[in-house]
Each structure stands twice: as structure tokens, then as C-alpha cells.
PDB file of C-alpha atoms in Angstrom:
ATOM      1  CA  GLU K  16      50.744 -17.394   1.233  1.00 88.00           C
ATOM      2  CA  VAL K  17      51.539 -20.254   3.575  1.00 88.00           C
ATOM      3  CA  GLN K  18      48.388 -21.943   4.833  1.00 94.00           C
ATOM      4  CA  LEU K  19      47.847 -24.955   7.046  1.00 96.00           C
ATOM      5  CA  GLN K  20      44.607 -26.699   7.963  1.00 96.00           C
ATOM      6  CA  ALA K  21      44.541 -29.300  10.707  1.00 96.00           C
ATOM      7  CA  SER K  22      41.756 -31.828  11.168  1.00 97.00           C
ATOM      8  CA  GLY K  23      41.060 -35.248  12.609  1.00 98.00           C
ATOM      9  CA  GLY K  24      40.630 -34.500  16.276  1.00 98.00           C
ATOM     10  CA  GLY K  25      37.894 -36.003  18.367  1.00 98.00           C
ATOM     11  CA  LEU K  26      36.945 -37.871  21.503  1.00 98.00           C
ATOM     12  CA  VAL K  27      38.590 -41.238  22.094  1.00 98.00           C
ATOM     13  CA  GLN K  28      38.995 -43.587  25.031  1.00 98.00           C
ATOM     14  CA  ALA K  29      42.360 -44.163  26.625  1.00 98.00           C
ATOM     15  CA  GLY K  30      44.330 -46.695  24.634  1.00 98.00           C
ATOM     16  CA  GLY K  31      42.664 -45.672  21.395  1.00 98.00           C
ATOM     17  CA  SER K  32      44.072 -44.058  18.279  1.00 98.00           C
ATOM     18  CA  LEU K  33      43.525 -40.988  16.151  1.00 98.00           C
ATOM     19  CA  ARG K  34      45.170 -39.691  13.014  1.00 98.00           C
ATOM     20  CA  LEU K  35      45.486 -35.959  12.570  1.00 98.00           C
ATOM     21  CA  SER K  36      45.930 -34.436   9.129  1.00 98.00           C
ATOM     22  CA  CYS K  37      47.452 -31.124   8.155  1.00 97.00           C
ATOM     23  CA  VAL K  38      46.806 -29.966   4.605  1.00 97.00           C
ATOM     24  CA  VAL K  39      49.314 -27.353   3.533  1.00 96.00           C
ATOM     25  CA  SER K  40      49.446 -24.905   0.652  1.00 94.00           C
ATOM     26  CA  GLY K  41      51.504 -21.985  -0.579  1.00 93.00           C
ATOM     27  CA  PHE K  42      54.927 -23.482  -0.002  1.00 88.00           C
ATOM     28  CA  SER K  43      57.248 -26.365  -0.825  1.00 89.00           C
ATOM     29  CA  PHE K  44      58.307 -29.048   1.601  1.00 89.00           C
ATOM     30  CA  ASP K  45      61.826 -28.391   0.311  1.00 89.00           C
ATOM     31  CA  ASP K  46      61.695 -25.004   2.011  1.00 91.00           C
ATOM     32  CA  TYR K  47      59.560 -25.584   5.095  1.00 93.00           C
ATOM     33  CA  GLY K  48      59.555 -28.043   7.927  1.00 94.00           C
ATOM     34  CA  ILE K  49      56.292 -29.120   9.518  1.00 95.00           C
ATOM     35  CA  GLY K  50      55.552 -29.553  13.164  1.00 96.00           C
ATOM     36  CA  TRP K  51      52.736 -30.655  15.408  1.00 98.00           C
ATOM     37  CA  PHE K  52      52.181 -28.818  18.668  1.00 98.00           C
ATOM     38  CA  ARG K  53      49.627 -29.094  21.411  1.00 98.00           C
ATOM     39  CA  GLN K  54      48.279 -26.919  24.153  1.00 98.00           C
ATOM     40  CA  ALA K  55      46.332 -28.148  27.132  1.00 97.00           C
ATOM     41  CA  PRO K  56      44.289 -25.764  29.301  1.00 93.00           C
ATOM     42  CA  GLY K  57      46.558 -23.750  31.562  1.00 95.00           C
ATOM     43  CA  LYS K  58      49.728 -25.059  29.956  1.00 96.00           C
ATOM     44  CA  ASP K  59      52.222 -23.714  27.464  1.00 96.00           C
ATOM     45  CA  ARG K  60      52.140 -24.853  23.874  1.00 96.00           C
ATOM     46  CA  GLU K  61      54.600 -27.697  23.412  1.00 96.00           C
ATOM     47  CA  GLY K  62      56.213 -29.296  20.415  1.00 97.00           C
ATOM     48  CA  VAL K  63      54.980 -32.840  19.895  1.00 98.00           C
ATOM     49  CA  SER K  64      56.714 -33.816  16.664  1.00 97.00           C
ATOM     50  CA  CYS K  65      58.535 -32.022  13.881  1.00 96.00           C
ATOM     51  CA  PHE K  66      59.943 -33.083  10.529  1.00 94.00           C
ATOM     52  CA  ASP K  67      62.747 -31.405   8.628  1.00 91.00           C
ATOM     53  CA  SER K  68      62.577 -32.541   5.002  1.00 86.00           C
ATOM     54  CA  ASN K  69      66.026 -31.132   4.224  1.00 84.00           C
ATOM     55  CA  THR K  70      67.866 -33.277   6.736  1.00 86.00           C
ATOM     56  CA  GLY K  71      65.297 -36.027   7.064  1.00 88.00           C
ATOM     57  CA  SER K  72      65.384 -35.566  10.807  1.00 91.00           C
ATOM     58  CA  THR K  73      62.368 -36.153  12.971  1.00 95.00           C
ATOM     59  CA  TYR K  74      61.779 -34.967  16.508  1.00 96.00           C
ATOM     60  CA  TYR K  75      59.413 -36.419  19.062  1.00 97.00           C
ATOM     61  CA  ALA K  76      58.727 -35.162  22.545  1.00 97.00           C
ATOM     62  CA  ASP K  77      59.697 -37.732  25.157  1.00 97.00           C
ATOM     63  CA  SER K  78      56.085 -37.992  26.268  1.00 97.00           C
ATOM     64  CA  VAL K  79      54.975 -39.316  22.856  1.00 98.00           C
ATOM     65  CA  LYS K  80      57.954 -41.367  21.685  1.00 98.00           C
ATOM     66  CA  GLY K  81      56.926 -44.839  20.621  1.00 98.00           C
ATOM     67  CA  ARG K  82      53.251 -43.827  20.443  1.00 98.00           C
ATOM     68  CA  PHE K  83      53.059 -41.018  17.865  1.00 98.00           C
ATOM     69  CA  THR K  84      54.356 -41.041  14.304  1.00 98.00           C
ATOM     70  CA  ILE K  85      54.694 -38.100  11.927  1.00 97.00           C
ATOM     71  CA  SER K  86      54.521 -38.772   8.203  1.00 95.00           C
ATOM     72  CA  SER K  87      53.855 -36.928   5.003  1.00 93.00           C
ATOM     73  CA  ASP K  88      52.230 -37.456   1.625  1.00 94.00           C
ATOM     74  CA  TYR K  89      53.737 -34.878  -0.691  1.00 90.00           C
ATOM     75  CA  ALA K  90      51.322 -35.709  -3.489  1.00 93.00           C
ATOM     76  CA  LYS K  91      48.452 -34.727  -1.215  1.00 95.00           C
ATOM     77  CA  ASN K  92      50.292 -31.838   0.428  1.00 95.00           C
ATOM     78  CA  THR K  93      49.420 -33.422   3.732  1.00 96.00           C
ATOM     79  CA  VAL K  94      51.309 -34.187   6.913  1.00 96.00           C
ATOM     80  CA  TYR K  95      49.889 -36.693   9.360  1.00 97.00           C
ATOM     81  CA  LEU K  96      50.268 -37.380  13.044  1.00 98.00           C
ATOM     82  CA  GLN K  97      49.316 -40.944  13.907  1.00 98.00           C
ATOM     83  CA  MET K  98      48.579 -41.139  17.606  1.00 98.00           C
ATOM     84  CA  ASN K  99      48.341 -44.555  19.234  1.00 98.00           C
ATOM     85  CA  SER K 100      47.939 -45.704  22.831  1.00 98.00           C
ATOM     86  CA  LEU K 101      46.419 -42.369  23.705  1.00 98.00           C
ATOM     87  CA  LYS K 102      46.375 -41.250  27.316  1.00 98.00           C
ATOM     88  CA  PRO K 103      44.222 -38.674  29.128  1.00 97.00           C
ATOM     89  CA  GLY K 104      47.386 -36.558  29.369  1.00 97.00           C
ATOM     90  CA  ASP K 105      47.335 -36.228  25.573  1.00 98.00           C
ATOM     91  CA  THR K 106      44.154 -34.183  25.780  1.00 98.00           C
ATOM     92  CA  ALA K 107      44.826 -30.815  24.179  1.00 98.00           C
ATOM     93  CA  VAL K 108      44.227 -28.646  21.163  1.00 98.00           C
ATOM     94  CA  TYR K 109      46.632 -29.799  18.463  1.00 98.00           C
ATOM     95  CA  TYR K 110      48.105 -27.427  15.912  1.00 98.00           C
ATOM     96  CA  CYS K 111      50.240 -27.907  12.851  1.00 97.00           C
ATOM     97  CA  ALA K 112      52.830 -25.299  11.987  1.00 97.00           C
ATOM     98  CA  ALA K 113      55.573 -24.616   9.476  1.00 95.00           C
ATOM     99  CA  TRP K 114      59.007 -23.049   9.708  1.00 94.00           C
ATOM    100  CA  TYR K 115      61.403 -21.834   7.034  1.00 93.00           C
ATOM    101  CA  LEU K 116      64.299 -24.256   6.790  1.00 90.00           C
ATOM    102  CA  HIS K 117      66.963 -22.117   5.135  1.00 88.00           C
ATOM    103  CA  ARG K 118      68.086 -20.202   8.174  1.00 82.00           C
ATOM    104  CA  SER K 119      69.967 -20.849  11.371  1.00 76.00           C
ATOM    105  CA  LEU K 120      66.972 -20.653  13.708  1.00 74.00           C
ATOM    106  CA  THR K 121      65.499 -24.110  13.904  1.00 80.00           C
ATOM    107  CA  GLY K 122      64.006 -26.632  16.295  1.00 85.00           C
ATOM    108  CA  CYS K 123      60.614 -27.950  17.301  1.00 93.00           C
ATOM    109  CA  LEU K 124      59.785 -24.853  19.293  1.00 93.00           C
ATOM    110  CA  SER K 125      56.824 -22.497  19.104  1.00 93.00           C
ATOM    111  CA  TYR K 126      58.891 -19.361  18.586  1.00 93.00           C
ATOM    112  CA  VAL K 127      60.641 -20.926  15.599  1.00 93.00           C
ATOM    113  CA  MET K 128      57.413 -21.471  13.670  1.00 94.00           C
ATOM    114  CA  ASP K 129      56.454 -18.999  10.962  1.00 94.00           C
ATOM    115  CA  SER K 130      52.898 -20.063  10.225  1.00 95.00           C
ATOM    116  CA  TRP K 131      50.173 -21.816  12.148  1.00 97.00           C
ATOM    117  CA  GLY K 132      46.989 -23.595  11.296  1.00 95.00           C
ATOM    118  CA  LYS K 133      43.869 -23.550  13.410  1.00 95.00           C
ATOM    119  CA  GLY K 134      43.818 -26.193  16.071  1.00 96.00           C
ATOM    120  CA  THR K 135      41.860 -29.404  16.351  1.00 98.00           C
ATOM    121  CA  GLN K 136      40.664 -30.679  19.722  1.00 98.00           C
ATOM    122  CA  VAL K 137      41.776 -34.089  20.940  1.00 98.00           C
ATOM    123  CA  THR K 138      40.081 -35.413  24.069  1.00 98.00           C
ATOM    124  CA  VAL K 139      41.093 -38.704  25.632  1.00 98.00           C
ATOM    125  CA  SER K 140      38.756 -40.098  28.252  1.00 97.00           C
ATOM    126  CA  SER K 141      39.893 -42.444  31.006  1.00 94.00           C
TER     127      SER K 141
END
């Protein structure tokens, strides 16, 4: 069974940093890509960053490029999202998710994801 557990959220001032962690189990990174999504109140869930281990490709939403970095530690079964220069607009519940790589449907999009972890709240104060 694919399981994901996100953590690391919190309250931070604008300009600060946070690192989110997503511990995964029940699957291989060879078969699943990992993505970070966020959802602010009243808004749709959006893809923040996704990593496809098969191709080595990484996606970042325009709003986070140059500020957020996705990385992974396979030995710890953990994927990270380093968030720097945080802005109040980054306030949201952040989720990690996984999608099966060996199919045609792909992309850092909510409907592509097969499994989701519970979210972690990130609040950036001005």
C-alpha cells in the first residue's frame, strides 16, 4: 500500500524558510513520481513541484521558481521541499502525492496523482 506522510509546516515570517518532508512507503521511486501541492482557502489545489525519477525531470510552478527546491533521500524514503524567501501568498495546506510513472498520463496535476498524504499547514505572516 502506497503511503505518504507530510510534515514540517508551521508559522514563519515573510522572507523566512521552511523545509517540508514527505516520508513514503509501499512503493519504489523507480515506479512513482512525487509531487508537492498546496491549497489555500477558497482556491483550487495547485501543483507546486514534482519530480519524475525516471526522466530526472523536475517541475516548479512559476510562482515558486527560484525559491523552492524539491529533493529526495532514497535511503530515508523521504522527499523534501525546501522553501525559501517565503511570502504571505505561500500560505496554504501543503500535500505530498505520488503518481505511477509507467503510463501515458503524467504531469504535476492533481488528477494525475494516485495517492495523497495528509496535509501540513504553512502560514507566512507579513
